[in-house]
Amino acid sequence: MFFKAAIGVILAIVTVPFIKQFVWPLSTGSKHNHEAHQPDRCRRVERDSVGSEDFQITSSGLAFITSGLTFPGMSPNYEAYAKSKGQGRIEILDLKTPYSSAAKPKELNILHGEDFDRAEFRPHGLSVLEDKVKSEHLIYVVNHDKNEVERIEKFRYLPGTRELKHLKSFYSDLFIFINDLTLVEEDRFYVSNFMDSHDPSFNDYNNIQRGSVVFFDGSYAVTVLESLLGPNGVLLSNDRRFLYVNLFFKKAVAVYERHSDLDLRQVQEVTIHTAPDNSHLGSQEGDIWVGCQVNAEESRAHLINPELKASSEVLRLPLKDGLIVENEITQEFYDKGDLISGTTIGGEFQDKMLVGSIIDSLVMCQRRPQ
């Protein structure tokens, strides 16, 4: 996403007289290759929804995708564009399907009770807790309530009918401007607050670059990291030993070793020279895939007017013993906006790569043999 919750932030920044203080450092773009760079074959995935802000791919190749993100602070053009595509939704795409079949995602019907308003569902980041026996995965999704109440929605995926059953909503006063979440186990997770402000006008411009990471244990929330420069995507290693936090404004990824749920100790910070949005853990856990915003000015303009293009980039960050191997980072995808604008997430499964965006298309590529 134009950095998930970052959208509202950058859109709001245009009205702040201090805009250059924040946008200018982001506008210089990535230091990586700026010519179109893609795998062997790439195509837009046919669908009727708007955006593919975040996704997670299971070990069996099912991609759960959020689509239709809106929240206060979006431009009128964005609101109109999103509304024309229908309401927010969760889609599913089976990546075991051959690339040549041109499979398209399917919207998952949501079974819900009184605690969930389907008409006001505004999904953002998501995290999946796999059930490898029954495939009844638990899916947790960031939801921006119409009353500016941040919620985490818990669903159970029903593979027989391909539906989502809403189980519960989680709230906390520390859920302020949530961008993403990552699961430790059932009902225990970390969330990133891209901003520590509900005010869409951001009159206190110093808050623009302040955010936090919060741990929720099923009942209570505790701030575990604060004063971060635009925390965006958050991701746990499979063994839950390391937490990776994308720092959008700093163009960096911070790595924390977990000594307990509340005791996070920074062991690394890697500058990647492009603004990181969401992350996906590679299928072999040998790398992290990161969707990046190459140029903030382009991305901001694209969100104000979806007809304008914005460059897109996906990086692969190799891991060794949980740490990022800086000199082996590679650019796996770059596009000037002709195929996809404003990339938010990239990931892979077998010979396929999936690339998402906050408001534009979803792209599938066939990768070269490794």
Tab-separated table of C-alpha atoms in Angstrom:
chain	number	residue	atom	x	y	z
A	1	MET	CA	0.000	0.000	0.000
A	2	PHE	CA	1.209	3.493	-0.351
A	3	PHE	CA	2.478	2.360	2.966
A	4	LYS	CA	-0.772	1.167	4.354
A	5	ALA	CA	-1.871	3.789	6.756
A	6	ALA	CA	0.713	5.995	5.175
A	7	ILE	CA	-1.766	6.936	2.548
A	8	GLY	CA	-3.765	9.176	4.788
A	9	VAL	CA	-0.544	10.557	6.199
A	10	ILE	CA	1.000	11.653	2.916
A	11	LEU	CA	-2.319	12.903	1.592
A	12	ALA	CA	-2.670	14.997	4.718
A	13	ILE	CA	0.882	16.246	4.457
A	14	VAL	CA	0.084	18.169	1.289
A	15	THR	CA	-1.824	20.685	3.378
A	16	VAL	CA	0.951	21.106	5.912
A	17	PRO	CA	3.431	23.938	5.303
A	18	PHE	CA	6.260	21.710	6.432
A	19	ILE	CA	5.691	19.188	3.636
A	20	LYS	CA	9.234	19.341	2.264
A	21	GLN	CA	10.636	18.351	5.618
A	22	PHE	CA	8.968	14.962	5.261
A	23	VAL	CA	8.287	14.326	1.572
A	24	TRP	CA	11.557	15.565	0.140
A	25	PRO	CA	13.693	12.839	1.791
A	26	LEU	CA	11.322	10.243	0.302
A	27	SER	CA	11.182	11.670	-3.183
A	28	THR	CA	14.640	10.833	-4.392
A	29	GLY	CA	13.659	7.245	-5.125
A	30	SER	CA	15.437	3.941	-4.804
A	31	LYS	CA	19.108	3.542	-5.626
A	32	HIS	CA	18.275	0.285	-7.413
A	33	ASN	CA	17.734	-0.280	-11.127
A	34	HIS	CA	15.073	2.085	-12.520
A	35	GLU	CA	14.521	0.312	-15.810
A	36	ALA	CA	11.623	-2.122	-16.076
A	37	HIS	CA	12.820	-5.284	-14.394
A	38	GLN	CA	10.570	-8.324	-14.096
A	39	PRO	CA	10.629	-12.119	-14.225
A	40	ASP	CA	10.095	-13.979	-17.502
A	41	ARG	CA	6.370	-13.296	-17.764
A	42	CYS	CA	4.106	-10.937	-15.820
A	43	ARG	CA	0.439	-10.041	-16.227
A	44	ARG	CA	-2.336	-8.253	-14.458
A	45	VAL	CA	-4.683	-10.616	-12.652
A	46	GLU	CA	-8.230	-10.100	-13.886
A	47	ARG	CA	-10.540	-8.919	-11.074
A	48	ASP	CA	-13.241	-6.363	-10.316
A	49	SER	CA	-12.016	-5.154	-6.913
A	50	VAL	CA	-9.750	-2.220	-6.086
A	51	GLY	CA	-6.230	-2.784	-4.826
A	52	SER	CA	-4.512	-5.714	-3.138
A	53	GLU	CA	-2.949	-3.906	-0.199
A	54	ASP	CA	-1.713	-6.967	1.648
A	55	PHE	CA	-1.653	-10.708	1.240
A	56	GLN	CA	-0.258	-13.806	2.891
A	57	ILE	CA	0.472	-17.018	1.039
A	58	THR	CA	0.040	-20.273	2.957
A	59	SER	CA	2.377	-23.252	2.704
A	60	SER	CA	-0.140	-24.915	0.374
A	61	GLY	CA	-0.193	-21.940	-2.007
A	62	LEU	CA	-3.416	-20.168	-1.016
A	63	ALA	CA	-3.072	-16.391	-1.130
A	64	PHE	CA	-5.467	-14.452	1.119
A	65	ILE	CA	-5.704	-10.876	-0.178
A	66	THR	CA	-7.166	-7.676	1.312
A	67	SER	CA	-8.887	-5.308	-1.097
A	68	GLY	CA	-10.900	-2.092	-0.932
A	69	LEU	CA	-9.011	-0.097	1.702
A	70	THR	CA	-10.452	3.288	2.665
A	71	PHE	CA	-10.296	5.395	5.812
A	72	PRO	CA	-10.592	9.073	6.849
A	73	GLY	CA	-8.121	11.329	5.082
A	74	MET	CA	-8.409	9.739	1.653
A	75	SER	CA	-8.885	12.087	-1.309
A	76	PRO	CA	-12.392	12.477	-2.837
A	77	ASN	CA	-11.079	10.936	-6.075
A	78	TYR	CA	-9.802	7.908	-4.170
A	79	GLU	CA	-13.091	7.531	-2.279
A	80	ALA	CA	-15.075	7.689	-5.516
A	81	TYR	CA	-12.768	5.245	-7.274
A	82	ALA	CA	-12.894	2.760	-4.405
A	83	LYS	CA	-16.668	3.049	-4.110
A	84	SER	CA	-17.073	2.298	-7.812
A	85	LYS	CA	-15.330	-1.037	-7.239
A	86	GLY	CA	-17.558	-2.136	-4.347
A	87	GLN	CA	-16.944	-2.615	-0.651
A	88	GLY	CA	-13.891	-3.945	1.147
A	89	ARG	CA	-13.327	-7.674	0.917
A	90	ILE	CA	-10.996	-10.610	1.392
A	91	GLU	CA	-10.147	-12.606	-1.718
A	92	ILE	CA	-8.472	-15.946	-2.234
A	93	LEU	CA	-6.214	-17.063	-5.082
A	94	ASP	CA	-4.819	-20.578	-5.490
A	95	LEU	CA	-1.212	-20.245	-6.660
A	96	LYS	CA	-0.978	-23.961	-7.421
A	97	THR	CA	-3.010	-23.185	-10.524
A	98	PRO	CA	-0.751	-23.026	-13.615
A	99	TYR	CA	0.302	-19.550	-14.673
A	100	SER	CA	-1.183	-20.110	-18.130
A	101	SER	CA	-4.683	-20.742	-16.729
A	102	ALA	CA	-5.213	-17.032	-15.941
A	103	ALA	CA	-6.963	-17.882	-12.683
A	104	LYS	CA	-8.595	-14.939	-10.908
A	105	PRO	CA	-9.143	-14.345	-7.179
A	106	LYS	CA	-12.529	-15.112	-5.660
A	107	GLU	CA	-14.196	-12.975	-3.034
A	108	LEU	CA	-14.828	-14.881	0.190
A	109	ASN	CA	-18.338	-14.633	1.568
A	110	ILE	CA	-18.313	-13.538	5.214
A	111	LEU	CA	-20.585	-15.180	7.764
A	112	HIS	CA	-21.027	-12.768	10.635
A	113	GLY	CA	-23.089	-11.769	13.648
A	114	GLU	CA	-24.006	-8.478	15.264
A	115	ASP	CA	-20.439	-7.510	16.200
A	116	PHE	CA	-19.357	-7.134	12.576
A	117	ASP	CA	-20.752	-4.623	10.092
A	118	ARG	CA	-20.092	-6.037	6.641
A	119	ALA	CA	-21.018	-2.775	4.942
A	120	GLU	CA	-18.279	-0.919	6.853
A	121	PHE	CA	-15.472	-3.452	6.377
A	122	ARG	CA	-12.274	-1.606	5.430
A	123	PRO	CA	-9.491	-4.217	5.437
A	124	HIS	CA	-5.829	-3.279	5.608
A	125	GLY	CA	-3.018	-5.584	6.767
A	126	LEU	CA	-3.616	-9.245	7.582
A	127	SER	CA	-1.893	-12.258	9.111
A	128	VAL	CA	-2.764	-15.955	8.820
A	129	LEU	CA	-2.353	-18.693	11.427
A	130	GLU	CA	-2.271	-21.909	9.439
A	131	ASP	CA	-4.163	-25.063	10.328
A	132	LYS	CA	-2.215	-27.608	8.306
A	133	VAL	CA	-4.506	-30.504	9.292
A	134	LYS	CA	-8.002	-29.184	8.543
A	135	SER	CA	-6.953	-26.120	6.512
A	136	GLU	CA	-9.363	-24.095	8.663
A	137	HIS	CA	-6.901	-21.233	8.886
A	138	LEU	CA	-7.418	-18.332	11.287
A	139	ILE	CA	-7.188	-14.971	9.533
A	140	TYR	CA	-6.711	-11.699	11.428
A	141	VAL	CA	-7.358	-8.454	9.561
A	142	VAL	CA	-6.852	-4.761	10.365
A	143	ASN	CA	-10.175	-2.936	9.972
A	144	HIS	CA	-10.606	0.849	9.970
A	145	ASP	CA	-14.000	1.436	11.554
A	146	LYS	CA	-16.178	4.257	10.175
A	147	ASN	CA	-16.058	5.916	13.608
A	148	GLU	CA	-12.231	5.897	13.548
A	149	VAL	CA	-12.100	2.948	15.935
A	150	GLU	CA	-9.271	0.622	14.948
A	151	ARG	CA	-10.200	-3.045	15.155
A	152	ILE	CA	-8.608	-6.403	14.513
A	153	GLU	CA	-11.118	-8.837	13.033
A	154	LYS	CA	-10.697	-12.582	13.590
A	155	PHE	CA	-12.067	-15.023	10.995
A	156	ARG	CA	-11.985	-18.757	10.456
A	157	TYR	CA	-11.571	-19.931	6.869
A	158	LEU	CA	-14.010	-22.716	5.929
A	159	PRO	CA	-12.363	-24.593	3.050
A	160	GLY	CA	-15.425	-26.675	2.201
A	161	THR	CA	-17.501	-23.652	1.255
A	162	ARG	CA	-14.661	-21.157	0.795
A	163	GLU	CA	-16.195	-18.759	3.298
A	164	LEU	CA	-14.955	-16.737	6.244
A	165	LYS	CA	-16.720	-17.019	9.585
A	166	HIS	CA	-16.297	-13.922	11.750
A	167	LEU	CA	-15.316	-14.984	15.270
A	168	LYS	CA	-14.367	-11.888	17.209
A	169	SER	CA	-13.288	-8.235	17.115
A	170	PHE	CA	-10.390	-6.923	19.194
A	171	TYR	CA	-10.108	-3.312	20.427
A	172	SER	CA	-7.634	-1.290	22.462
A	173	ASP	CA	-6.967	2.373	23.171
A	174	LEU	CA	-3.436	1.641	21.927
A	175	PHE	CA	-4.777	0.670	18.492
A	176	ILE	CA	-4.440	4.154	17.005
A	177	PHE	CA	-3.589	4.110	13.299
A	178	ILE	CA	-2.920	0.444	12.590
A	179	ASN	CA	-1.133	-0.568	9.441
A	180	ASP	CA	-0.248	-4.226	9.846
A	181	LEU	CA	-0.151	-7.141	12.277
A	182	THR	CA	1.760	-10.380	12.709
A	183	LEU	CA	0.622	-13.378	14.780
A	184	VAL	CA	2.557	-15.038	17.586
A	185	GLU	CA	-0.225	-17.550	18.192
A	186	GLU	CA	-4.014	-17.501	18.415
A	187	ASP	CA	-5.241	-14.125	19.727
A	188	ARG	CA	-1.679	-12.940	20.467
A	189	PHE	CA	-0.081	-10.573	17.994
A	190	TYR	CA	1.940	-7.452	17.291
A	191	VAL	CA	0.436	-4.462	15.451
A	192	SER	CA	2.133	-1.422	13.927
A	193	ASN	CA	0.709	2.058	14.439
A	194	PHE	CA	2.008	4.007	11.467
A	195	MET	CA	1.063	7.160	13.339
A	196	ASP	CA	0.281	7.830	16.998
A	197	SER	CA	-2.506	10.260	16.064
A	198	HIS	CA	-6.169	9.980	15.087
A	199	ASP	CA	-6.157	13.492	13.685
A	200	PRO	CA	-6.322	13.249	9.867
A	201	SER	CA	-5.197	16.871	9.544
A	202	PHE	CA	-1.976	16.197	11.497
A	203	ASN	CA	-1.789	19.726	12.825
A	204	ASP	CA	1.018	18.640	15.120
A	205	TYR	CA	3.363	17.952	12.210
A	206	ASN	CA	6.031	16.511	14.489
A	207	ASN	CA	3.786	13.464	14.890
A	208	ILE	CA	4.015	12.700	11.195
A	209	GLN	CA	7.075	10.549	11.661
A	210	ARG	CA	6.156	8.965	14.986
A	211	GLY	CA	4.671	5.509	15.336
A	212	SER	CA	4.762	2.451	17.546
A	213	VAL	CA	4.536	-1.324	17.769
A	214	VAL	CA	2.020	-2.766	20.224
A	215	PHE	CA	1.713	-6.304	21.590
A	216	PHE	CA	-1.769	-7.688	22.268
A	217	ASP	CA	-2.158	-10.818	24.422
A	218	GLY	CA	-5.826	-11.496	23.736
A	219	SER	CA	-7.088	-9.145	26.424
A	220	TYR	CA	-4.631	-6.307	26.951
A	221	ALA	CA	-2.289	-4.245	24.800
A	222	VAL	CA	1.169	-2.945	25.686
A	223	THR	CA	3.392	-0.619	23.665
A	224	VAL	CA	6.699	-2.415	23.113
A	225	LEU	CA	8.391	-0.041	20.625
A	226	GLU	CA	7.779	3.684	20.298
A	227	SER	CA	8.968	6.832	18.508
A	228	LEU	CA	9.562	4.858	15.308
A	229	LEU	CA	9.851	6.554	11.918
A	230	GLY	CA	6.762	5.309	10.111
A	231	PRO	CA	6.475	1.641	11.201
A	232	ASN	CA	4.649	-0.128	8.413
A	233	GLY	CA	4.786	-3.870	7.723
A	234	VAL	CA	5.580	-6.156	10.669
A	235	LEU	CA	6.624	-9.776	10.292
A	236	LEU	CA	7.714	-12.609	12.583
A	237	SER	CA	10.135	-15.355	11.621
A	238	ASN	CA	8.631	-18.844	11.605
A	239	ASP	CA	10.352	-19.710	14.884
A	240	ARG	CA	9.016	-16.442	16.384
A	241	ARG	CA	12.531	-15.468	17.442
A	242	PHE	CA	12.825	-12.326	15.307
A	243	LEU	CA	10.468	-9.443	14.551
A	244	TYR	CA	11.052	-7.438	11.361
A	245	VAL	CA	9.673	-3.879	11.274
A	246	ASN	CA	9.612	-1.816	8.080
A	247	LEU	CA	10.443	1.845	8.757
A	248	PHE	CA	8.873	3.708	5.889
A	249	PHE	CA	10.248	7.191	6.518
A	250	LYS	CA	13.702	5.846	7.293
A	251	LYS	CA	13.875	3.611	4.209
A	252	ALA	CA	15.062	0.815	6.454
A	253	VAL	CA	14.134	-2.533	7.991
A	254	ALA	CA	14.768	-3.000	11.711
A	255	VAL	CA	15.302	-6.469	13.194
A	256	TYR	CA	14.448	-7.233	16.820
A	257	GLU	CA	15.227	-10.392	18.765
A	258	ARG	CA	12.352	-11.478	21.007
A	259	HIS	CA	13.458	-12.384	24.516
A	260	SER	CA	9.813	-12.399	25.550
A	261	ASP	CA	6.579	-10.979	24.165
A	262	LEU	CA	7.372	-7.606	25.687
A	263	ASP	CA	11.174	-7.673	25.557
A	264	LEU	CA	12.368	-6.800	22.048
A	265	ARG	CA	16.036	-6.003	21.542
A	266	GLN	CA	17.200	-4.457	18.288
A	267	VAL	CA	19.975	-6.468	16.671
A	268	GLN	CA	20.070	-4.918	13.201
A	269	GLU	CA	18.844	-2.028	11.051
A	270	VAL	CA	19.369	-2.207	7.313
A	271	THR	CA	18.958	0.782	4.989
A	272	ILE	CA	17.352	-0.386	1.741
A	273	HIS	CA	17.231	3.014	-0.056
A	274	THR	CA	13.511	2.739	-0.837
A	275	ALA	CA	10.426	3.095	1.378
A	276	PRO	CA	9.280	-0.365	2.553
A	277	ASP	CA	5.593	-1.159	2.898
A	278	ASN	CA	4.550	-4.782	3.604
A	279	SER	CA	6.670	-7.911	3.898
A	280	HIS	CA	6.189	-11.571	3.082
A	281	LEU	CA	8.272	-14.436	4.450
A	282	GLY	CA	9.672	-16.606	1.649
A	283	SER	CA	8.389	-20.158	1.390
A	284	GLN	CA	11.742	-21.576	2.510
A	285	GLU	CA	12.214	-18.855	5.169
A	286	GLY	CA	15.485	-18.034	3.514
A	287	ASP	CA	14.427	-14.505	2.635
A	288	ILE	CA	11.917	-11.700	3.085
A	289	TRP	CA	10.067	-10.130	0.163
A	290	VAL	CA	9.258	-6.437	0.573
A	291	GLY	CA	6.922	-4.242	-1.473
A	292	CYS	CA	8.331	-0.707	-1.692
A	293	GLN	CA	7.254	2.831	-2.536
A	294	VAL	CA	9.962	4.135	-4.861
A	295	ASN	CA	8.920	7.785	-4.984
A	296	ALA	CA	6.612	9.387	-2.414
A	297	GLU	CA	5.603	12.275	-4.679
A	298	GLU	CA	4.460	9.836	-7.366
A	299	SER	CA	2.625	7.659	-4.864
A	300	ARG	CA	0.907	10.623	-3.234
A	301	ALA	CA	-0.245	11.932	-6.631
A	302	HIS	CA	-1.462	8.431	-7.593
A	303	LEU	CA	-3.618	8.247	-4.469
A	304	ILE	CA	-5.067	11.685	-5.070
A	305	ASN	CA	-5.760	10.783	-8.698
A	306	PRO	CA	-5.726	7.012	-9.415
A	307	GLU	CA	-5.272	7.748	-13.133
A	308	LEU	CA	-1.693	8.885	-12.465
A	309	LYS	CA	1.056	6.272	-12.382
A	310	ALA	CA	3.527	5.521	-9.602
A	311	SER	CA	6.651	3.371	-9.761
A	312	SER	CA	6.659	-0.038	-8.059
A	313	GLU	CA	9.439	-2.152	-6.595
A	314	VAL	CA	9.867	-5.508	-4.838
A	315	LEU	CA	13.095	-6.417	-3.040
A	316	ARG	CA	14.267	-9.781	-1.764
A	317	LEU	CA	16.190	-9.639	1.520
A	318	PRO	CA	18.148	-12.872	2.149
A	319	LEU	CA	18.379	-14.059	5.757
A	320	LYS	CA	21.094	-15.873	7.657
A	321	ASP	CA	20.457	-16.914	11.251
A	322	GLY	CA	17.533	-14.499	11.278
A	323	LEU	CA	19.545	-11.460	10.172
A	324	ILE	CA	19.443	-9.712	6.790
A	325	VAL	CA	22.446	-10.299	4.531
A	326	GLU	CA	22.866	-6.731	3.303
A	327	ASN	CA	25.227	-7.343	0.386
A	328	GLU	CA	22.890	-9.972	-1.115
A	329	ILE	CA	19.712	-7.877	-1.351
A	330	THR	CA	18.252	-8.097	-4.851
A	331	GLN	CA	15.610	-6.218	-6.796
A	332	GLU	CA	13.114	-8.836	-8.009
A	333	PHE	CA	10.649	-6.480	-9.661
A	334	TYR	CA	10.567	-2.875	-10.877
A	335	ASP	CA	7.898	-1.173	-12.940
A	336	LYS	CA	7.342	2.507	-13.748
A	337	GLY	CA	3.597	2.155	-13.281
A	338	ASP	CA	2.710	0.710	-16.661
A	339	LEU	CA	1.841	-2.699	-15.193
A	340	ILE	CA	1.179	-1.788	-11.564
A	341	SER	CA	1.296	1.465	-9.571
A	342	GLY	CA	2.183	1.949	-5.926
A	343	THR	CA	3.331	-1.521	-4.892
A	344	THR	CA	2.654	-2.502	-1.294
A	345	ILE	CA	3.562	-6.192	-1.112
A	346	GLY	CA	5.437	-8.887	-3.010
A	347	GLY	CA	5.725	-12.608	-2.389
A	348	GLU	CA	6.429	-15.942	-4.026
A	349	PHE	CA	5.202	-19.517	-4.197
A	350	GLN	CA	7.098	-22.113	-6.240
A	351	ASP	CA	7.523	-20.614	-9.740
A	352	LYS	CA	5.165	-17.679	-9.208
A	353	MET	CA	5.534	-14.195	-7.796
A	354	LEU	CA	2.587	-12.086	-6.670
A	355	VAL	CA	2.718	-8.279	-6.470
A	356	GLY	CA	0.016	-6.157	-4.811
A	357	SER	CA	-0.912	-2.477	-4.559
A	358	ILE	CA	-3.181	-0.306	-2.469
A	359	ILE	CA	-5.425	0.974	-5.250
A	360	ASP	CA	-4.177	-0.453	-8.543
A	361	SER	CA	-3.886	-3.952	-9.956
A	362	LEU	CA	-2.668	-7.309	-8.704
A	363	VAL	CA	0.156	-8.783	-10.774
A	364	MET	CA	1.302	-12.378	-11.162
A	365	CYS	CA	4.681	-13.300	-12.628
A	366	GLN	CA	6.246	-16.589	-13.643
A	367	ARG	CA	9.718	-16.714	-12.182
A	368	ARG	CA	12.834	-18.109	-13.767
A	369	PRO	CA	13.977	-21.533	-12.505
A	370	GLN	CA	16.285	-21.164	-9.501
